[in-house]
Amino acid sequence: MKDYLVGHDPFQLEAMWFKICNPTASLYNNRTQLHAAIEFACLDIMGKYLDVPVHDLLGGKLRDDVGFASYLFFRYNDLERGGEVRTAEQLVNEARRQKEKHGFTAHKLKSGVFPPDYELELFRALALAFPDDAVRYDPNAAHSVEEAIRFGQGIEDLRNDYFEDPTWGLNGMRRVREAVRIPTATNTVVINFEQLSSNILNPAVDVILLDTTFWGGIRQCVKAAQVCETFQLGIAVHSSGELGIQLATMLHLGAVLPNLVFTADAHYHHLMDDVIEGGLMKYQGGKIKVPTGPGLGVELDRVKMVEYSEYYKEHGGYPYDRDPGRRDWFSLVPNTRWADPTVSVEDDAS
């Protein structure tokens, strides 16, 4: 991106968007997510130069903190992180632990791991254990349309926020939406304005999960939220596995959106450390305060950055779509290669 950026005024964000992400020039590589990181930096520069927080550059904050849902994953037996999560009892205990520690009142199950009937049993157990809290189910588009309809109809009586990405594609989501009485949501098939316009013309998704990376920056998410407000589509803030800098972008985004009624997603409470000064941001009552300092309101801890850069070089990246208990596994879409829920596999970090 150097040729695009050297000499460019960081205040000229609209020009930078079209310079990098105009629809024809950006066909051949994924510039949108690269642009997001650059926009974060430019907004931080602007805020520090003007001595104002980023939310003031976006129209001013409407709330002082942003609420989050617990983010529940199935997990191998990792004692450092709290042990195995595979059974209904373990799942409920993990949700209770997170609720007691952070104050969550909404719970999201990231799933699509075990056979649907087994996950249905676990998700219902989760919802029934916390009858006053909201729940949301996200199988990462692993189900066929028919399986998603069957599953969705099996949870219609619960206090669902939404049914997130039960199947793949706008048409698949549309068929599920027509058959299930739960709002549908996505962070996978409506992630740009072309897809958003298609969804408005022929609705398939009720709640758009705005991701400051996937959409190309905070400003694009604000624009998308305004479109959703006009057409009465729900919105929420999506997590893409953030550290403190991106969490700050999510907090500034959440602060300025009048139509944000759902709690946000975050992986953040699973982190053991951060790369920002002061370490991990704190949850209070299931919420995190919006930074008030200039720019993004966080500063990079360069010592931590070096430490974890070396850690990354030694251990490699986050294996997002791999299963350490099934070394050769990969997902089909729709998936049929489910993990065996009766088998407990010790986590093998090697």
CSV table of C-alpha atoms in Angstrom, one decimal:
chain,number,residue,atom,x,y,z
A,1,MET,CA,0.0,0.0,0.0
A,2,LYS,CA,3.0,2.3,0.2
A,3,ASP,CA,2.5,3.9,-3.2
A,4,TYR,CA,-1.1,4.8,-2.2
A,5,LEU,CA,-0.2,6.3,1.1
A,6,VAL,CA,3.1,8.3,0.9
A,7,GLY,CA,2.1,11.9,0.8
A,8,HIS,CA,-1.6,11.2,1.3
A,9,ASP,CA,-3.4,13.5,3.8
A,10,PRO,CA,-4.8,11.2,6.6
A,11,PHE,CA,-7.8,13.5,6.9
A,12,GLN,CA,-8.8,12.7,3.3
A,13,LEU,CA,-10.5,9.4,4.1
A,14,GLU,CA,-13.1,9.4,1.3
A,15,ALA,CA,-10.3,9.9,-1.3
A,16,MET,CA,-8.3,7.1,0.4
A,17,TRP,CA,-11.2,4.7,0.2
A,18,PHE,CA,-11.6,5.1,-3.6
A,19,LYS,CA,-7.8,5.2,-4.1
A,20,ILE,CA,-7.5,1.8,-2.5
A,21,CYS,CA,-10.9,0.2,-2.8
A,22,ASN,CA,-12.6,1.4,-5.9
A,23,PRO,CA,-14.5,-1.6,-7.2
A,24,THR,CA,-12.6,-2.3,-10.4
A,25,ALA,CA,-9.0,-1.8,-9.2
A,26,SER,CA,-9.6,-3.9,-6.1
A,27,LEU,CA,-10.9,-6.9,-7.9
A,28,TYR,CA,-7.6,-8.8,-7.9
A,29,ASN,CA,-6.8,-8.7,-4.1
A,30,ASN,CA,-8.4,-8.3,-0.8
A,31,ARG,CA,-7.8,-4.6,-0.3
A,32,THR,CA,-10.8,-4.0,1.9
A,33,GLN,CA,-9.3,-5.4,5.0
A,34,LEU,CA,-5.9,-3.8,4.3
A,35,HIS,CA,-7.8,-0.5,4.0
A,36,ALA,CA,-9.5,-1.1,7.4
A,37,ALA,CA,-6.1,-1.2,9.2
A,38,ILE,CA,-5.0,2.0,7.5
A,39,GLU,CA,-8.2,3.8,8.2
A,40,PHE,CA,-7.9,2.9,11.9
A,41,ALA,CA,-4.4,4.5,11.9
A,42,CYS,CA,-5.7,7.6,10.1
A,43,LEU,CA,-8.5,8.1,12.5
A,44,ASP,CA,-6.1,7.7,15.4
A,45,ILE,CA,-3.8,10.3,13.8
A,46,MET,CA,-6.7,12.7,13.3
A,47,GLY,CA,-8.0,12.3,16.8
A,48,LYS,CA,-4.5,12.8,18.3
A,49,TYR,CA,-3.9,15.9,16.1
A,50,LEU,CA,-7.2,17.5,17.1
A,51,ASP,CA,-7.0,16.1,20.7
A,52,VAL,CA,-10.5,14.5,20.4
A,53,PRO,CA,-11.6,10.8,20.6
A,54,VAL,CA,-12.5,9.0,17.4
A,55,HIS,CA,-16.2,8.9,18.3
A,56,ASP,CA,-16.3,12.7,18.1
A,57,LEU,CA,-15.0,12.5,14.5
A,58,LEU,CA,-17.9,10.1,13.8
A,59,GLY,CA,-20.7,12.3,15.1
A,60,GLY,CA,-20.4,12.0,18.9
A,61,LYS,CA,-21.1,9.2,21.3
A,62,LEU,CA,-24.6,8.2,22.3
A,63,ARG,CA,-23.5,5.8,25.0
A,64,ASP,CA,-20.6,5.6,27.4
A,65,ASP,CA,-20.1,1.9,27.3
A,66,VAL,CA,-20.9,-1.0,24.9
A,67,GLY,CA,-22.5,-4.3,26.1
A,68,PHE,CA,-21.1,-7.6,25.0
A,69,ALA,CA,-22.4,-11.2,24.8
A,70,SER,CA,-20.4,-14.1,26.2
A,71,TYR,CA,-18.7,-16.0,23.3
A,72,LEU,CA,-18.8,-19.7,24.0
A,73,PHE,CA,-16.7,-22.2,22.2
A,74,PHE,CA,-16.3,-25.9,22.4
A,75,ARG,CA,-12.9,-26.6,23.8
A,76,TYR,CA,-10.5,-29.4,24.4
A,77,ASN,CA,-9.2,-30.0,28.0
A,78,ASP,CA,-7.0,-27.0,28.5
A,79,LEU,CA,-6.8,-26.5,32.3
A,80,GLU,CA,-5.2,-23.1,31.9
A,81,ARG,CA,-8.3,-21.8,30.2
A,82,GLY,CA,-10.8,-23.6,32.4
A,83,GLY,CA,-11.1,-27.2,31.1
A,84,GLU,CA,-13.1,-29.0,28.5
A,85,VAL,CA,-16.3,-27.7,27.0
A,86,ARG,CA,-18.0,-30.6,25.2
A,87,THR,CA,-21.1,-31.6,27.3
A,88,ALA,CA,-24.2,-29.7,28.3
A,89,GLU,CA,-23.0,-29.5,31.9
A,90,GLN,CA,-19.6,-28.2,30.8
A,91,LEU,CA,-21.2,-25.6,28.5
A,92,VAL,CA,-23.5,-24.3,31.2
A,93,ASN,CA,-20.7,-24.2,33.7
A,94,GLU,CA,-18.5,-22.2,31.3
A,95,ALA,CA,-21.3,-19.8,30.6
A,96,ARG,CA,-22.0,-19.4,34.3
A,97,ARG,CA,-18.2,-18.8,35.0
A,98,GLN,CA,-18.1,-16.1,32.3
A,99,LYS,CA,-21.3,-14.5,33.6
A,100,GLU,CA,-20.1,-14.4,37.1
A,101,LYS,CA,-16.7,-12.9,36.0
A,102,HIS,CA,-17.8,-10.4,33.4
A,103,GLY,CA,-21.6,-9.9,34.0
A,104,PHE,CA,-22.9,-11.1,30.6
A,105,THR,CA,-26.6,-11.2,30.0
A,106,ALA,CA,-26.5,-12.6,26.5
A,107,HIS,CA,-24.7,-15.8,25.4
A,108,LYS,CA,-23.5,-16.8,22.0
A,109,LEU,CA,-22.6,-20.4,21.1
A,110,LYS,CA,-20.1,-20.8,18.3
A,111,SER,CA,-20.9,-24.2,17.0
A,112,GLY,CA,-21.1,-26.3,13.8
A,113,VAL,CA,-18.8,-28.8,15.5
A,114,PHE,CA,-20.9,-31.7,16.6
A,115,PRO,CA,-24.0,-33.3,14.9
A,116,PRO,CA,-26.9,-30.9,14.9
A,117,ASP,CA,-29.1,-33.0,17.2
A,118,TYR,CA,-26.4,-33.0,19.8
A,119,GLU,CA,-25.8,-29.2,19.5
A,120,LEU,CA,-29.6,-28.7,19.7
A,121,GLU,CA,-29.6,-30.4,23.0
A,122,LEU,CA,-26.7,-28.4,24.3
A,123,PHE,CA,-28.1,-25.0,23.1
A,124,ARG,CA,-31.4,-25.7,24.7
A,125,ALA,CA,-29.7,-26.6,28.0
A,126,LEU,CA,-27.7,-23.3,27.8
A,127,ALA,CA,-30.9,-21.2,27.2
A,128,LEU,CA,-32.9,-23.0,29.9
A,129,ALA,CA,-30.1,-22.5,32.4
A,130,PHE,CA,-30.3,-18.7,32.0
A,131,PRO,CA,-34.0,-18.0,31.3
A,132,ASP,CA,-33.6,-14.3,31.8
A,133,ASP,CA,-30.7,-13.9,29.4
A,134,ALA,CA,-30.7,-13.8,25.6
A,135,VAL,CA,-29.0,-16.5,23.4
A,136,ARG,CA,-27.7,-16.7,19.9
A,137,TYR,CA,-26.6,-19.7,17.9
A,138,ASP,CA,-23.9,-19.6,15.2
A,139,PRO,CA,-22.9,-22.8,13.4
A,140,ASN,CA,-20.7,-20.9,10.9
A,141,ALA,CA,-23.0,-21.8,7.9
A,142,ALA,CA,-22.3,-25.5,8.5
A,143,HIS,CA,-25.9,-26.7,8.0
A,144,SER,CA,-27.8,-27.5,4.9
A,145,VAL,CA,-30.9,-25.4,4.4
A,146,GLU,CA,-33.1,-28.2,5.4
A,147,GLU,CA,-31.1,-29.0,8.5
A,148,ALA,CA,-31.0,-25.3,9.4
A,149,ILE,CA,-34.8,-25.1,9.1
A,150,ARG,CA,-35.2,-28.2,11.3
A,151,PHE,CA,-32.8,-26.8,13.9
A,152,GLY,CA,-34.3,-23.3,13.9
A,153,GLN,CA,-37.8,-24.6,14.4
A,154,GLY,CA,-36.4,-26.6,17.3
A,155,ILE,CA,-35.3,-23.4,19.2
A,156,GLU,CA,-38.1,-21.0,18.3
A,157,ASP,CA,-39.4,-21.0,21.8
A,158,LEU,CA,-36.1,-19.8,23.3
A,159,ARG,CA,-35.2,-16.1,24.0
A,160,ASN,CA,-33.2,-15.8,20.8
A,161,ASP,CA,-31.5,-12.7,19.7
A,162,TYR,CA,-31.1,-14.1,16.2
A,163,PHE,CA,-30.1,-17.2,14.2
A,164,GLU,CA,-26.7,-16.4,12.9
A,165,ASP,CA,-25.4,-17.9,9.6
A,166,PRO,CA,-27.1,-21.2,9.9
A,167,THR,CA,-26.5,-21.9,6.2
A,168,TRP,CA,-24.4,-20.5,3.4
A,169,GLY,CA,-25.5,-17.8,0.9
A,170,LEU,CA,-28.2,-15.3,0.5
A,171,ASN,CA,-30.6,-17.6,-1.1
A,172,GLY,CA,-30.0,-20.3,1.5
A,173,MET,CA,-30.5,-17.8,4.3
A,174,ARG,CA,-33.7,-16.5,2.5
A,175,ARG,CA,-35.2,-20.0,2.5
A,176,VAL,CA,-34.4,-20.5,6.2
A,177,ARG,CA,-35.9,-17.1,7.0
A,178,GLU,CA,-39.1,-18.0,5.3
A,179,ALA,CA,-39.5,-21.2,7.4
A,180,VAL,CA,-38.2,-20.2,10.9
A,181,ARG,CA,-39.7,-17.6,13.2
A,182,ILE,CA,-36.3,-16.2,14.5
A,183,PRO,CA,-34.5,-13.2,13.0
A,184,THR,CA,-31.6,-14.3,10.8
A,185,ALA,CA,-28.2,-12.6,11.1
A,186,THR,CA,-25.0,-12.7,9.2
A,187,ASN,CA,-21.4,-11.6,9.1
A,188,THR,CA,-20.5,-13.7,6.1
A,189,VAL,CA,-22.9,-13.0,3.2
A,190,VAL,CA,-23.7,-9.3,3.7
A,191,ILE,CA,-20.3,-7.7,4.2
A,192,ASN,CA,-20.4,-4.9,1.5
A,193,PHE,CA,-22.9,-2.5,0.0
A,194,GLU,CA,-23.7,-4.5,-3.1
A,195,GLN,CA,-24.7,-7.5,-0.9
A,196,LEU,CA,-26.6,-5.1,1.4
A,197,SER,CA,-28.6,-3.7,-1.5
A,198,SER,CA,-29.4,-7.2,-2.7
A,199,ASN,CA,-30.6,-8.1,0.8
A,200,ILE,CA,-32.8,-5.0,1.0
A,201,LEU,CA,-34.4,-5.7,-2.4
A,202,ASN,CA,-35.0,-9.4,-1.6
A,203,PRO,CA,-34.7,-9.9,2.2
A,204,ALA,CA,-32.7,-12.9,3.5
A,205,VAL,CA,-31.1,-11.5,6.6
A,206,ASP,CA,-32.7,-9.4,9.4
A,207,VAL,CA,-29.6,-8.4,11.4
A,208,ILE,CA,-26.4,-7.3,9.8
A,209,LEU,CA,-23.3,-7.9,12.0
A,210,LEU,CA,-21.0,-5.1,11.2
A,211,ASP,CA,-17.3,-5.9,11.4
A,212,THR,CA,-14.8,-3.0,11.3
A,213,THR,CA,-12.3,-5.3,9.4
A,214,PHE,CA,-14.6,-7.0,7.0
A,215,TRP,CA,-16.4,-3.8,5.9
A,216,GLY,CA,-13.1,-1.9,5.4
A,217,GLY,CA,-13.1,0.4,8.4
A,218,ILE,CA,-15.3,2.1,11.0
A,219,ARG,CA,-16.7,4.7,8.6
A,220,GLN,CA,-18.0,2.1,6.2
A,221,CYS,CA,-19.8,0.4,9.1
A,222,VAL,CA,-21.3,3.7,10.1
A,223,LYS,CA,-22.6,4.2,6.6
A,224,ALA,CA,-24.0,0.6,6.5
A,225,ALA,CA,-25.7,1.2,9.9
A,226,GLN,CA,-27.4,4.3,8.4
A,227,VAL,CA,-28.7,2.3,5.5
A,228,CYS,CA,-29.9,-0.4,7.9
A,229,GLU,CA,-31.6,2.3,10.0
A,230,THR,CA,-33.5,3.6,6.9
A,231,PHE,CA,-34.8,0.1,6.0
A,232,GLN,CA,-35.4,-1.1,9.5
A,233,LEU,CA,-32.8,-3.8,9.5
A,234,GLY,CA,-31.2,-4.7,12.8
A,235,ILE,CA,-27.4,-4.3,13.4
A,236,ALA,CA,-24.9,-5.6,15.8
A,237,VAL,CA,-21.1,-5.3,16.1
A,238,HIS,CA,-19.2,-8.4,15.1
A,239,SER,CA,-15.9,-9.8,16.4
A,240,SER,CA,-13.1,-11.0,14.1
A,241,GLY,CA,-10.8,-12.0,16.8
A,242,GLU,CA,-9.6,-8.7,18.1
A,243,LEU,CA,-6.8,-7.4,20.2
A,244,GLY,CA,-7.1,-4.1,22.0
A,245,ILE,CA,-6.7,-1.8,19.0
A,246,GLN,CA,-9.5,-3.4,17.0
A,247,LEU,CA,-11.6,-3.6,20.2
A,248,ALA,CA,-11.2,0.2,20.5
A,249,THR,CA,-12.5,0.5,16.9
A,250,MET,CA,-15.5,-1.6,17.9
A,251,LEU,CA,-16.2,0.5,21.0
A,252,HIS,CA,-16.1,3.8,19.1
A,253,LEU,CA,-18.4,2.3,16.4
A,254,GLY,CA,-20.8,1.0,19.0
A,255,ALA,CA,-20.8,4.4,20.8
A,256,VAL,CA,-22.1,6.3,17.8
A,257,LEU,CA,-24.8,4.0,16.4
A,258,PRO,CA,-28.4,5.0,17.5
A,259,ASN,CA,-29.9,1.7,16.2
A,260,LEU,CA,-27.5,-0.6,18.1
A,261,VAL,CA,-29.9,-2.6,20.3
A,262,PHE,CA,-28.0,-5.9,20.5
A,263,THR,CA,-25.0,-6.6,22.6
A,264,ALA,CA,-21.8,-6.9,20.6
A,265,ASP,CA,-19.6,-10.0,19.9
A,266,ALA,CA,-16.1,-10.2,21.2
A,267,HIS,CA,-13.4,-12.8,21.6
A,268,TYR,CA,-11.7,-10.4,24.0
A,269,HIS,CA,-12.6,-12.1,27.3
A,270,HIS,CA,-10.8,-15.2,26.0
A,271,LEU,CA,-7.5,-13.3,25.8
A,272,MET,CA,-4.8,-13.8,28.4
A,273,ASP,CA,-2.9,-10.6,27.5
A,274,ASP,CA,-3.0,-7.7,25.1
A,275,VAL,CA,-0.6,-5.5,23.1
A,276,ILE,CA,-1.9,-2.2,24.4
A,277,GLU,CA,-0.5,-0.2,27.4
A,278,GLY,CA,-2.2,-1.1,30.6
A,279,GLY,CA,-3.1,-4.7,29.5
A,280,LEU,CA,-6.6,-6.0,28.9
A,281,MET,CA,-9.6,-3.6,29.0
A,282,LYS,CA,-12.0,-4.5,31.8
A,283,TYR,CA,-15.6,-5.6,31.6
A,284,GLN,CA,-18.1,-4.2,34.1
A,285,GLY,CA,-21.6,-5.5,34.1
A,286,GLY,CA,-21.1,-7.2,30.7
A,287,LYS,CA,-19.9,-3.9,29.2
A,288,ILE,CA,-16.7,-2.1,28.3
A,289,LYS,CA,-16.3,1.6,28.6
A,290,VAL,CA,-15.7,3.6,25.4
A,291,PRO,CA,-12.2,5.1,25.4
A,292,THR,CA,-12.2,8.9,25.9
A,293,GLY,CA,-8.6,9.7,25.2
A,294,PRO,CA,-7.5,11.3,21.9
A,295,GLY,CA,-7.8,9.1,18.8
A,296,LEU,CA,-8.6,5.5,19.5
A,297,GLY,CA,-7.8,6.1,23.1
A,298,VAL,CA,-5.3,3.2,23.3
A,299,GLU,CA,-1.5,3.1,22.9
A,300,LEU,CA,0.5,0.2,21.6
A,301,ASP,CA,2.8,-1.5,24.1
A,302,ARG,CA,5.8,-1.9,22.0
A,303,VAL,CA,7.5,-4.3,24.4
A,304,LYS,CA,4.5,-6.6,24.3
A,305,MET,CA,4.4,-6.2,20.5
A,306,VAL,CA,7.9,-7.5,20.2
A,307,GLU,CA,7.2,-10.3,22.7
A,308,TYR,CA,4.2,-11.6,20.8
A,309,SER,CA,5.7,-11.1,17.4
A,310,GLU,CA,8.4,-13.5,18.5
A,311,TYR,CA,5.8,-15.8,19.9
A,312,TYR,CA,3.9,-15.7,16.5
A,313,LYS,CA,7.1,-16.6,14.6
A,314,GLU,CA,7.7,-19.6,16.9
A,315,HIS,CA,4.1,-20.9,17.1
A,316,GLY,CA,2.5,-19.7,13.9
A,317,GLY,CA,-1.0,-18.2,13.4
A,318,TYR,CA,-4.4,-18.9,14.9
A,319,PRO,CA,-5.6,-22.1,13.2
A,320,TYR,CA,-9.1,-20.8,12.6
A,321,ASP,CA,-10.4,-23.6,10.5
A,322,ARG,CA,-8.5,-26.5,11.9
A,323,ASP,CA,-9.2,-29.1,14.6
A,324,PRO,CA,-6.2,-30.2,16.7
A,325,GLY,CA,-8.1,-33.4,17.6
A,326,ARG,CA,-8.7,-34.3,13.9
A,327,ARG,CA,-5.5,-33.4,12.2
A,328,ASP,CA,-6.7,-34.0,8.6
A,329,TRP,CA,-10.2,-32.6,9.0
A,330,PHE,CA,-11.7,-29.9,6.9
A,331,SER,CA,-15.2,-28.8,6.6
A,332,LEU,CA,-17.6,-29.3,3.7
A,333,VAL,CA,-20.4,-26.8,3.0
A,334,PRO,CA,-22.8,-28.0,4.1
A,335,ASN,CA,-20.8,-29.9,6.6
A,336,THR,CA,-21.3,-33.6,7.3
A,337,ARG,CA,-18.0,-34.3,9.0
A,338,TRP,CA,-19.0,-33.8,12.6
A,339,ALA,CA,-16.8,-34.4,15.6
A,340,ASP,CA,-17.8,-37.3,17.8
A,341,PRO,CA,-19.4,-35.8,21.0
A,342,THR,CA,-18.7,-39.0,23.0
A,343,VAL,CA,-14.9,-38.7,22.5
A,344,SER,CA,-12.9,-36.5,24.8
A,345,VAL,CA,-9.5,-35.6,23.2
A,346,GLU,CA,-6.7,-34.0,25.2
A,347,ASP,CA,-5.5,-30.8,23.6
A,348,ASP,CA,-2.2,-31.5,21.9
A,349,ALA,CA,-0.4,-28.2,21.4
A,350,SER,CA,2.5,-29.8,19.6
